[in-house]
Short mmCIF file of C-alpha atoms in Angstrom, two decimals:
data_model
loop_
_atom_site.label_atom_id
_atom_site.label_comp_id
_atom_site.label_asym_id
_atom_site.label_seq_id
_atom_site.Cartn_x
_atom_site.Cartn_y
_atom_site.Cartn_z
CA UNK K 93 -14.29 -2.36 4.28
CA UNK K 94 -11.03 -3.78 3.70
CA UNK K 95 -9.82 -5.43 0.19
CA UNK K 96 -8.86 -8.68 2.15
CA UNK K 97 -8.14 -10.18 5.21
CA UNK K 98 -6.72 -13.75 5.72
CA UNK K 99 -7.08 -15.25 9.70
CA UNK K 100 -4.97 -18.24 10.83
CA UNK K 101 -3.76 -20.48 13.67
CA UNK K 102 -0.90 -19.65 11.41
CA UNK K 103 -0.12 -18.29 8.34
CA UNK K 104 3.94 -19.43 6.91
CA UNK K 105 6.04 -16.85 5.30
CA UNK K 106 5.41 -18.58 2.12
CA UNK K 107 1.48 -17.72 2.27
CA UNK K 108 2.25 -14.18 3.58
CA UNK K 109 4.31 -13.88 0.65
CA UNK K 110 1.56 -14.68 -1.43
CA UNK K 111 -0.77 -12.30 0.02
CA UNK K 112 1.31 -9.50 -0.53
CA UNK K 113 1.38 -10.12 -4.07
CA UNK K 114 -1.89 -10.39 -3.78
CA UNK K 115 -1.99 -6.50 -2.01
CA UNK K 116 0.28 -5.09 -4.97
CA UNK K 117 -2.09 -6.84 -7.32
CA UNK K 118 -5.24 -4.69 -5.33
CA UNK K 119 -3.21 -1.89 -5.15
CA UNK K 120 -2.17 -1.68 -9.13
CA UNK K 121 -6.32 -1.94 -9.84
CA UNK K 122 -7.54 0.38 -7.15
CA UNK K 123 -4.90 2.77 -7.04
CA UNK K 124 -2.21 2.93 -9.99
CA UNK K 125 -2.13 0.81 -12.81
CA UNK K 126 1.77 1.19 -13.50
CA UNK K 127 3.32 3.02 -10.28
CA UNK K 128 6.88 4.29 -11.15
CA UNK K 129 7.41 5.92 -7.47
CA UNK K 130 6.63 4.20 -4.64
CA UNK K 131 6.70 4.64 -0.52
CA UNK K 132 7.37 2.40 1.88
CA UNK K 133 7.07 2.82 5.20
CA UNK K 134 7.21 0.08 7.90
CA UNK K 135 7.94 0.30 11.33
CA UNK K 136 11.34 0.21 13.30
CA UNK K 137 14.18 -2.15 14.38
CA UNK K 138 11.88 -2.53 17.61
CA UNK K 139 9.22 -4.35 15.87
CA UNK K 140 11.56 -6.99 14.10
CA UNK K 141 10.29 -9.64 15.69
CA UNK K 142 6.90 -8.82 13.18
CA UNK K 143 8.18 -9.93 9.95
CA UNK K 144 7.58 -6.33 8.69
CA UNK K 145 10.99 -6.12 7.73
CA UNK K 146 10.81 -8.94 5.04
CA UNK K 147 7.59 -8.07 4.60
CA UNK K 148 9.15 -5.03 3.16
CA UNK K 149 11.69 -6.35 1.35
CA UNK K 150 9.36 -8.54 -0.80
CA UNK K 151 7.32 -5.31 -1.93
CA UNK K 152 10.56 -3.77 -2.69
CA UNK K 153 11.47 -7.01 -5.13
CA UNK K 154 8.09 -7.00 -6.75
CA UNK K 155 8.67 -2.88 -7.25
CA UNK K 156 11.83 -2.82 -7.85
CA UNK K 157 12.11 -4.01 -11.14
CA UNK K 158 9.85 -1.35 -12.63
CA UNK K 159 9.39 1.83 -9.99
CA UNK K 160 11.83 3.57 -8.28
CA UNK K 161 11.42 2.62 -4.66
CA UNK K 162 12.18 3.85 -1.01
CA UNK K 163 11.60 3.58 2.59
CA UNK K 164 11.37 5.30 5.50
CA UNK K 165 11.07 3.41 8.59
CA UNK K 166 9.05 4.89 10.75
CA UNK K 167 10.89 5.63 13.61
CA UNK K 168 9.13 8.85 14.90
CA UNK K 169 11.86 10.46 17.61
CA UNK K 170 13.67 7.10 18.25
CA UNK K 171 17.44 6.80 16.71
CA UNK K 172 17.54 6.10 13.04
CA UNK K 173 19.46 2.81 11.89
CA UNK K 174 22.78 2.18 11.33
CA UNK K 175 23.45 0.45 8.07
CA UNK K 176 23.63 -2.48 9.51
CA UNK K 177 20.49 -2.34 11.31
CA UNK K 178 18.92 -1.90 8.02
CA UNK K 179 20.63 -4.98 6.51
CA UNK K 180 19.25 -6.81 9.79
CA UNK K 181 15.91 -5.66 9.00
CA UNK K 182 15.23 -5.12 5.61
CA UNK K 183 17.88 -7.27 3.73
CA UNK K 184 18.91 -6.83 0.62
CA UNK K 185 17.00 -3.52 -0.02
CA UNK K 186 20.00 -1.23 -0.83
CA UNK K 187 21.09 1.60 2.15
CA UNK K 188 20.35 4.55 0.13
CA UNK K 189 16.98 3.77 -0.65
CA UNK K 190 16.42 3.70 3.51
CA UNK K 191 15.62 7.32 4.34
CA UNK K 192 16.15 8.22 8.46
CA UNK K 193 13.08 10.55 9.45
CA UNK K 194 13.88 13.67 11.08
CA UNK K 195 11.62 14.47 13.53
CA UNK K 196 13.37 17.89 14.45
CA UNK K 197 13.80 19.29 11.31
CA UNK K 198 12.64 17.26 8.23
CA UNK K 199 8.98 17.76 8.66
CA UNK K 200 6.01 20.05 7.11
CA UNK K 201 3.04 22.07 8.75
CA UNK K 202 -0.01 20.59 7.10
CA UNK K 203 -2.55 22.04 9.49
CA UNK K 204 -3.96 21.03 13.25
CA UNK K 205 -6.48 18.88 15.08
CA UNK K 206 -8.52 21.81 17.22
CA UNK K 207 -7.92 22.38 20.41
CA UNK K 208 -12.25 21.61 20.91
CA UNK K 209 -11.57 18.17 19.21
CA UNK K 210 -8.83 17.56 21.10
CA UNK K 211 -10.45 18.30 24.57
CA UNK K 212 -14.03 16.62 23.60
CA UNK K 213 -12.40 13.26 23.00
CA UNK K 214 -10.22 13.48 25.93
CA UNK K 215 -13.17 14.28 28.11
CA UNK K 216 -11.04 17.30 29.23
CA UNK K 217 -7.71 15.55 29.89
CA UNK K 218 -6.24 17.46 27.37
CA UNK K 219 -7.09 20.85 25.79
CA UNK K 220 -4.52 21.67 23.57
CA UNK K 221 -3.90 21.49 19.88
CA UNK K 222 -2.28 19.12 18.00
CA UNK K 223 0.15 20.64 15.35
CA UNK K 224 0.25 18.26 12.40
CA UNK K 225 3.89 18.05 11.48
CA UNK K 226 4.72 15.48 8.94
CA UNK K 227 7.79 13.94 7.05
CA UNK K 228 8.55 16.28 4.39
CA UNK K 229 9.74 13.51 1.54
CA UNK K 230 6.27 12.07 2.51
CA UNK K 231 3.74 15.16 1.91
CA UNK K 232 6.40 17.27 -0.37
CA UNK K 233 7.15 14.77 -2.94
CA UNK K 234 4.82 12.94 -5.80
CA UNK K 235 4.10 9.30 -5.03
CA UNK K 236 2.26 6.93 -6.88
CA UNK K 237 1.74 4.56 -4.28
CA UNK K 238 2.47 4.57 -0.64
CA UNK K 239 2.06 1.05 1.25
CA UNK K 240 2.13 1.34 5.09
CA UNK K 241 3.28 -1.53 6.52
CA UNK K 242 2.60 -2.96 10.08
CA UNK K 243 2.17 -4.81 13.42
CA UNK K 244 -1.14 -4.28 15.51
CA UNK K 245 -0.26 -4.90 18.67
CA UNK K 246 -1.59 -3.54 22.05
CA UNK K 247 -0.18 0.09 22.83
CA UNK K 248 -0.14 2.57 25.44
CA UNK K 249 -0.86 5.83 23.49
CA UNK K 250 -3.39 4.33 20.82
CA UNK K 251 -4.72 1.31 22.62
CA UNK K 252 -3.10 -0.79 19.28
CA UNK K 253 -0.45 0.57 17.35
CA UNK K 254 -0.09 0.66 13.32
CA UNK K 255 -2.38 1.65 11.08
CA UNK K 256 -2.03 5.32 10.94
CA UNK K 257 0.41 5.75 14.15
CA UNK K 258 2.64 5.23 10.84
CA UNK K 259 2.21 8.52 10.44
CA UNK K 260 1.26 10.77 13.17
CA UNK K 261 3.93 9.02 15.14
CA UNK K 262 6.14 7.55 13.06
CA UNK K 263 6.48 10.05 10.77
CA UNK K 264 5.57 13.16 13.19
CA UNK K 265 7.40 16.06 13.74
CA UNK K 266 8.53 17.05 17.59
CA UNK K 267 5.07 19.44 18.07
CA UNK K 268 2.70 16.92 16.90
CA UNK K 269 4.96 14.11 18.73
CA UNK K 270 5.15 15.98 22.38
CA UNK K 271 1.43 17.35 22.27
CA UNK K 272 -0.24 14.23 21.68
CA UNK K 273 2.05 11.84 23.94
CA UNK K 274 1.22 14.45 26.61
CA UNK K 275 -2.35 13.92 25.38
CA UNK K 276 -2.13 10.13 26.14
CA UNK K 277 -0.63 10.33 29.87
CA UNK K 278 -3.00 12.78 30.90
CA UNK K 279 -5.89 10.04 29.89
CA UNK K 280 -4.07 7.79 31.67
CA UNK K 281 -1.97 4.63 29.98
CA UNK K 282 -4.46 1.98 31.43
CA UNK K 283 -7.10 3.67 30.38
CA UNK K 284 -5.53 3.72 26.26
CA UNK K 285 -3.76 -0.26 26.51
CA UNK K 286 -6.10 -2.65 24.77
CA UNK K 287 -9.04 0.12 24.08
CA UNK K 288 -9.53 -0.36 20.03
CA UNK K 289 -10.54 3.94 19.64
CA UNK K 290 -8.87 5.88 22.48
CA UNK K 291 -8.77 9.66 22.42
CA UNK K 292 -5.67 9.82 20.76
CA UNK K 293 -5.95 7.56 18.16
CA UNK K 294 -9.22 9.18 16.96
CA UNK K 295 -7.70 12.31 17.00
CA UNK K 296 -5.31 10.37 14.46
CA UNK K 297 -8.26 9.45 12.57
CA UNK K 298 -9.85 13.07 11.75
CA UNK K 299 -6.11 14.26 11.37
CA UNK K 300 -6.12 11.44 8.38
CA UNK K 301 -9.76 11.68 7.06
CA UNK K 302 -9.26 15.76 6.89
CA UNK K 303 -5.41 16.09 5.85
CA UNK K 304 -4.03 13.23 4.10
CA UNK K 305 -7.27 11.58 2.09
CA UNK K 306 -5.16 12.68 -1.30
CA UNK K 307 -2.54 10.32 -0.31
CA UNK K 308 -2.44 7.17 -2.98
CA UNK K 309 -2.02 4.59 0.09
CA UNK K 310 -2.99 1.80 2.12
CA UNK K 311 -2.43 -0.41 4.81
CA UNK K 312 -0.85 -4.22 5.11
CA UNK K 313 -1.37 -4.93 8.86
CA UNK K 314 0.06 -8.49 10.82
CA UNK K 315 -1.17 -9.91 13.57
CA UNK K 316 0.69 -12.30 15.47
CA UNK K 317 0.41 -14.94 18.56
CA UNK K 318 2.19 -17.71 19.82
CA UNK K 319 1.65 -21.40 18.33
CA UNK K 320 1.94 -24.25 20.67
CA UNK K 321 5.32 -24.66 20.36
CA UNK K 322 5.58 -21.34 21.79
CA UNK K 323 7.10 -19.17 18.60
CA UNK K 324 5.32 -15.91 17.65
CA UNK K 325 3.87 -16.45 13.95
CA UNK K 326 1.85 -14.67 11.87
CA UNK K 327 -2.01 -15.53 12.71
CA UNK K 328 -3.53 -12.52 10.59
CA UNK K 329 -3.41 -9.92 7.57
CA UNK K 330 -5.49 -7.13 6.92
CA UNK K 331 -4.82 -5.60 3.72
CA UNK K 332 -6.92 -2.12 3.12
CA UNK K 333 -7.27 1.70 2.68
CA UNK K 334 -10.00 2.20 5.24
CA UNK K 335 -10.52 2.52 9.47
CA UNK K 336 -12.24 -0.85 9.41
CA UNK K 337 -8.79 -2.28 7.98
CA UNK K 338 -7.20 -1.21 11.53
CA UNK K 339 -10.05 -2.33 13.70
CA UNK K 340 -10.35 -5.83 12.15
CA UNK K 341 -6.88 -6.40 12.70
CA UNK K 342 -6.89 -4.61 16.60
CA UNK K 343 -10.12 -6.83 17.26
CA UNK K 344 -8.28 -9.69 16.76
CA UNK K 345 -5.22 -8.66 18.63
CA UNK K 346 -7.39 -8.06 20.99
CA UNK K 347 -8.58 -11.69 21.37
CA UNK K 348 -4.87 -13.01 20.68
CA UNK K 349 -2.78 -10.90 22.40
CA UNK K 350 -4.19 -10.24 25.81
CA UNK K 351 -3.68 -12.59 28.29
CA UNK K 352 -6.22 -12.56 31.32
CA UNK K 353 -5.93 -13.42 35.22
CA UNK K 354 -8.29 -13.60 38.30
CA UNK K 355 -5.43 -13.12 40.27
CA UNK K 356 -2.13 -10.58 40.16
CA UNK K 357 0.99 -11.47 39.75
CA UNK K 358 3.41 -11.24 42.55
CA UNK K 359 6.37 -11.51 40.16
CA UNK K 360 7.13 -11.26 36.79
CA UNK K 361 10.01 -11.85 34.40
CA UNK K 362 10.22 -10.16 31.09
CA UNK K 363 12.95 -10.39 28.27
CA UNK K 364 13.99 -7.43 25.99
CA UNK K 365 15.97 -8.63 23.45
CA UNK K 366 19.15 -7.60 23.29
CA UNK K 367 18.92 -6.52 19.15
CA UNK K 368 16.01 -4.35 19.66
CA UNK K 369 15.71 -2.69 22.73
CA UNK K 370 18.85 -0.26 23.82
CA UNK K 371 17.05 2.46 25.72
CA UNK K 372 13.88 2.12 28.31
CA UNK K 373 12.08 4.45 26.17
CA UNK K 374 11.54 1.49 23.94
CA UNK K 375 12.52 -1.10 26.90
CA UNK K 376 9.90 0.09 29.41
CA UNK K 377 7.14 -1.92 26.80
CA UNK K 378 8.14 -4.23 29.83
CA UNK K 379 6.49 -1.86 32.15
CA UNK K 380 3.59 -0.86 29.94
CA UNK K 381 2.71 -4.27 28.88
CA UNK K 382 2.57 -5.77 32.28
CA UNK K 383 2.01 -3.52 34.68
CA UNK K 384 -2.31 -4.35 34.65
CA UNK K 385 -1.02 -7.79 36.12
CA UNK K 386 1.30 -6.90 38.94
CA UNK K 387 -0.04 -6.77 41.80
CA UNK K 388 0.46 -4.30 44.54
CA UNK K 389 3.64 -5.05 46.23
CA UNK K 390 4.62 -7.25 43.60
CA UNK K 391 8.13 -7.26 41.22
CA UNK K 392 8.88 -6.64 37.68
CA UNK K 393 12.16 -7.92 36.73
CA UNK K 394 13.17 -6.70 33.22
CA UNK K 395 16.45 -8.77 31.53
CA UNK K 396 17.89 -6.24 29.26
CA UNK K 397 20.58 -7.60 27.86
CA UNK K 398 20.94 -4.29 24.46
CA UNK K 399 20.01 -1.63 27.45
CA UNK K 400 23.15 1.06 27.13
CA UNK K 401 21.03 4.57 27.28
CA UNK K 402 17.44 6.22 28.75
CA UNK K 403 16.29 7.96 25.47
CA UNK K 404 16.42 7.72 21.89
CA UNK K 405 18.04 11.49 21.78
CA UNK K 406 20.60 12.83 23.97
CA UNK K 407 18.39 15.60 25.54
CA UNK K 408 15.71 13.05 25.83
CA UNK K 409 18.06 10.70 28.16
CA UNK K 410 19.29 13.40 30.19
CA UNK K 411 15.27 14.52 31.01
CA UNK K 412 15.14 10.85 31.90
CA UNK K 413 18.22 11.47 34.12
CA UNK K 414 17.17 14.50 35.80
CA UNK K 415 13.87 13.43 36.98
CA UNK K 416 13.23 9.81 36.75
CA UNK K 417 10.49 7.87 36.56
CA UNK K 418 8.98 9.27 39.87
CA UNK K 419 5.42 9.24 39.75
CA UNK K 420 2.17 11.19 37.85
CA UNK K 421 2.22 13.83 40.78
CA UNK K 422 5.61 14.23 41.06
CA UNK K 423 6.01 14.75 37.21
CA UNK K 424 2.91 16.62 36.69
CA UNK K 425 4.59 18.99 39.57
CA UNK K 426 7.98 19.23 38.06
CA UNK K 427 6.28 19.94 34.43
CA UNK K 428 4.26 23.01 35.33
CA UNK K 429 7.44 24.45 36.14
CA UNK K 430 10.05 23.34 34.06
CA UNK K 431 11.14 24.70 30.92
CA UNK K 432 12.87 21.58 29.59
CA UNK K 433 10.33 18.86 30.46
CA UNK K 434 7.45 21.38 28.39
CA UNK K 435 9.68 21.72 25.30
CA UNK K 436 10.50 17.70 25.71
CA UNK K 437 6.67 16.71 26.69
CA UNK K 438 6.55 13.64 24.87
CA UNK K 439 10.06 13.14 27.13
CA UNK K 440 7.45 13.69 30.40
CA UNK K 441 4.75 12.29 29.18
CA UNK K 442 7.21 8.70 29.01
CA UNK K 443 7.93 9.54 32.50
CA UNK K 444 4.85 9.35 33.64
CA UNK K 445 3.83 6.18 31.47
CA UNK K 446 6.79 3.94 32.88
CA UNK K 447 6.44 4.39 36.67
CA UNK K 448 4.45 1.93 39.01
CA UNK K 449 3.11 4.91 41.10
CA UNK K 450 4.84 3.22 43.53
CA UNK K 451 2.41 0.19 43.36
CA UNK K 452 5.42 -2.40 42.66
CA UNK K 453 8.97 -2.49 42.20
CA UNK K 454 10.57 -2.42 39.03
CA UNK K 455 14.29 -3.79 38.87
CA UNK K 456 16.05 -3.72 35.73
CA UNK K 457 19.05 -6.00 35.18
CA UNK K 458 20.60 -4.28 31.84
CA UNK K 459 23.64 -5.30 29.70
CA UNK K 460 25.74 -1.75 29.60
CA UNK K 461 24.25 0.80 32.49
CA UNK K 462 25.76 1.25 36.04
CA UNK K 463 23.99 0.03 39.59
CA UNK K 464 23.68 3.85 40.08
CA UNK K 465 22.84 4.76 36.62
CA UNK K 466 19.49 2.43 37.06
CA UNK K 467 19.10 3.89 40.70
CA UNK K 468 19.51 7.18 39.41
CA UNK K 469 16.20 6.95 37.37
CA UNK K 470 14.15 5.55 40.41
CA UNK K 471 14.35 1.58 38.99
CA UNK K 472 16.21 -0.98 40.97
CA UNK K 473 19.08 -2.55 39.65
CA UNK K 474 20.20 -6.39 39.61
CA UNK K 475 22.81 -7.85 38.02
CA UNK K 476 21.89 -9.24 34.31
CA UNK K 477 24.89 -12.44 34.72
CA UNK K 478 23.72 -13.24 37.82
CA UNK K 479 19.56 -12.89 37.02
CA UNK K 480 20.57 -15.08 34.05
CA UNK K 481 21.83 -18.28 35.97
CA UNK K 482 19.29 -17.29 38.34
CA UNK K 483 16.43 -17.61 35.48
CA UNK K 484 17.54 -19.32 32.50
CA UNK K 485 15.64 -17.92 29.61
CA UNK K 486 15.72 -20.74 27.33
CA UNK K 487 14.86 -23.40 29.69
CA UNK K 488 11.52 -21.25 30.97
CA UNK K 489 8.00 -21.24 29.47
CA UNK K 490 6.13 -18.28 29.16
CA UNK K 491 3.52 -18.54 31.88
CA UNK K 492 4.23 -20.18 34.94
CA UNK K 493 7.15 -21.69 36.30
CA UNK K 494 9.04 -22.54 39.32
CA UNK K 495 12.31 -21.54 39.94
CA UNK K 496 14.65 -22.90 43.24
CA UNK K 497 11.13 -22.87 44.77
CA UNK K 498 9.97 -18.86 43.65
CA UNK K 499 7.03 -18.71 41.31
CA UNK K 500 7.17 -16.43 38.58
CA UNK K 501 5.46 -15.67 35.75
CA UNK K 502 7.77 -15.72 32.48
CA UNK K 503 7.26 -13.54 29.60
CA UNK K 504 9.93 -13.80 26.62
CA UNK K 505 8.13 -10.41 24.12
CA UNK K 506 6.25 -8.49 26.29
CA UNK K 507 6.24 -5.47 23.30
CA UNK K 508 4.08 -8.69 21.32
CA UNK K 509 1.13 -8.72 23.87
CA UNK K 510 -0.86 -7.35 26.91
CA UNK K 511 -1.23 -8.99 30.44
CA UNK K 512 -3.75 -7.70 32.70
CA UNK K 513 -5.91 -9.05 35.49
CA UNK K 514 -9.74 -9.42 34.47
CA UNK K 515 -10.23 -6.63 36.97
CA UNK K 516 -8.29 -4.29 35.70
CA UNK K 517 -8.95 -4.53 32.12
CA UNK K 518 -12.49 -4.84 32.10
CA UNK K 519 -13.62 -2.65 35.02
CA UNK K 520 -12.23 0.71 33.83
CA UNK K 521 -13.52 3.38 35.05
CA UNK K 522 -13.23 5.89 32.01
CA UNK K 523 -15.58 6.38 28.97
CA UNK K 524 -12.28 6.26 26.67
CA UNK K 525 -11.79 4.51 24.00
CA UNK K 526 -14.93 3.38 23.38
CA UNK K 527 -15.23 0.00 21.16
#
């Protein structure tokens, strides 16, 4: 069970605050009276919008004072801040307490998940091993406590991410990284959005309960909606060591965070904000997010005002570049044999996760990328000055609107939710992800 939870219409900063004294205080009785080192290890400068990052920061002032305290963001292959980015994020906490993971060559071998495992919870999708690489500083160095901190949100590998995605993601090495993304897309992203146990996350789950039960750690995990003013606040906290921690939290992101329809959507609108999202490996949450509500035929326009690159690495954008996001047959094709979309499989596995199969169109209106740099992916490309008088952000709901007589449907944070058609979501056709 967890140690506490706390749901809200809304919860202020200033009761947050209190509740993560509140965690320390839990933590110090169940886990270390007096810790002297301590982890922590939030997500990303894509999940800003969360709070984790002053989330953080207040552990590290209560810590501080008395324990020697770092972070490492878990950032799993995407580019590690600049030191401003961590100033953006995590405030005052000084820069070299903020450790960048290497996911190429900073990690440790701590053992697998079988192959059998693997392929009995994919119902065959998948029948490979995972290789459990993790951050070195994390497994190779004494800790007295370790606080994972996080926003449970609906995602396309683990149905909801956090909880320990932390870790087998966010702190993953490239093996464990590539072979269960791959995992994922051969299960098939609708099948994993919005599911509270899909085949990779309980793969996660014996990776934890077998490898990393010594660890002196637990969970904080946020859950947030939009009030009626329409600003995304905190509406839950789930504060544990345990599985249930993660599901309490996904079952009410579930009810918060998924918005339902009878009907499609002919068009949709999304906004990636323009201090988060630079690449459409993190971007495409546009795609993901949406794409159970667009109906055949229908558009996505994404306003990407940040989007200068493909991937997070160099070799990662120029997979993107080579092949495009073209289609599950296409890519499935091109993988068996090519050298450099096996040894970049999580690369292939993104691929596959942000095309329409040529159901709708996706047009992508970015800030720093080329008409034919878009076009050269397989996205369409619009002007972003031009889509911005055309839709003015600020003066737009999300939901509904009319604009110079075209009905969209507006969506400022698609990475903070789920939209699907009633369909679609509840008339799956897989046995994954049971719960």
């Amino acid at each position: 069970m967890p140690w506490f939870t706390q749901s809200a219409p809304e919860i202020s900063r200033a009761e947050v605050e209190v509740l993560i004294e509140r965690a320390l205080d839990e933590a110090k009785r169940r886990i270390c009276k007096d810790p002297k080192r301590v982890l922590l290890l939030p997500p990303d400068i894509t999940r800003m919008h969360s709070g984790s990052g002053w989330i953080t920061e207040s552990f590290y002032n209560l810590l501080s004072s008395s324990a020697e305290v770092h972070v490492i963001p878990t950032l799993g292959q995407h580019e590690p801040h600049t030191r401003e980015q961590n100033a953006q994020m995590f405030g005052k906490i000084p820069h070299e307490r903020i450790h960048p993971h290497d996911w190429r060559g900073g990690c440790t071998h701590i053992g697998e998940v079988p192959a059998d495992y693997v392929k009995e919870k994919t119902g065959g999708a998948a029948d490979w091993a995972f290789p459990l690489w993790l951050n070195t500083m994390l497994m190779k160095e004494k800790w007295d406590l370790i606080i994972n901190i996080g926003h449970v949100v609906p995602h396309e590998v683990l149905g909801f991410a956090n909880h320990n995605k932390n870790y087998f993601i966010g702190l993953a090495g490239k093996d464990l990284i590539c072979t269960s993304h791959m995992a994922a897309a051969s299960c098939g992203i609708e099948n994993n959005l919005g599911n509270l146990l899909t085949p990779v996350r309980q793969c996660f789950n014996y990776a934890e309960e077998k490898y990393l039960g010594h660890l002196p750690d637990f969970y904080v995990q946020v859950v947030l909606a939009r009030n009626p003013n329409g600003h995304l606040v905190h509406t839950g906290v789930f504060v544990g060591d345990d599985l249930e921690t993660y599901l309490g939290a996904a079952r009410q992101a579930r009810e918060q965070n998924i918005a339902t329809f009878d009907e499609p959507l002919q068009k949709v609108v999304c906004v990636m904000q323009g201090d988060e999202f630079f690449s459409t490996w993190v971007a495409n949450k546009a795609v993901y997010r949406t794409r159970m509500a667009i109906a055949d035929g229908g558009e996505l326009l994404i306003l990407a005002p940040g989007l200068k690159r493909f991937g997070e690495q160099a070799d990662v954008d120029a997979l993107i570049r080579k092949y495009g996001y073209c289609g599950t047959p296409a890519v499935m094709e091109q993988y068996k044999k090519n050298a450099d979309m096996q040894d970049l499989a999580h690369g292939t596995a993104h691929l596959i996760h942000g095309s329409s199969e040529g159901r709708f169109k996706i047009t992508y209106a970015p800030g720093h990328l080329e008409k034919s740099d878009i076009e050269q992916v397989k996205f369409g490309y619009a002007n972003l000055e031009e889509q911005l008088l055309k839709y003015p952000i600020g003066q737009l709901k999300e939901g509904f609107n009319e604009v110079n007589g075209e009905q969209i449907y507006f969506i400022p944070t698609p990475s903070a939710g789920l939209w699907a058609t009633k369909d679609r979501l509840f008339n799956r056709q897989t046995g994954f992800g049971a719960g």
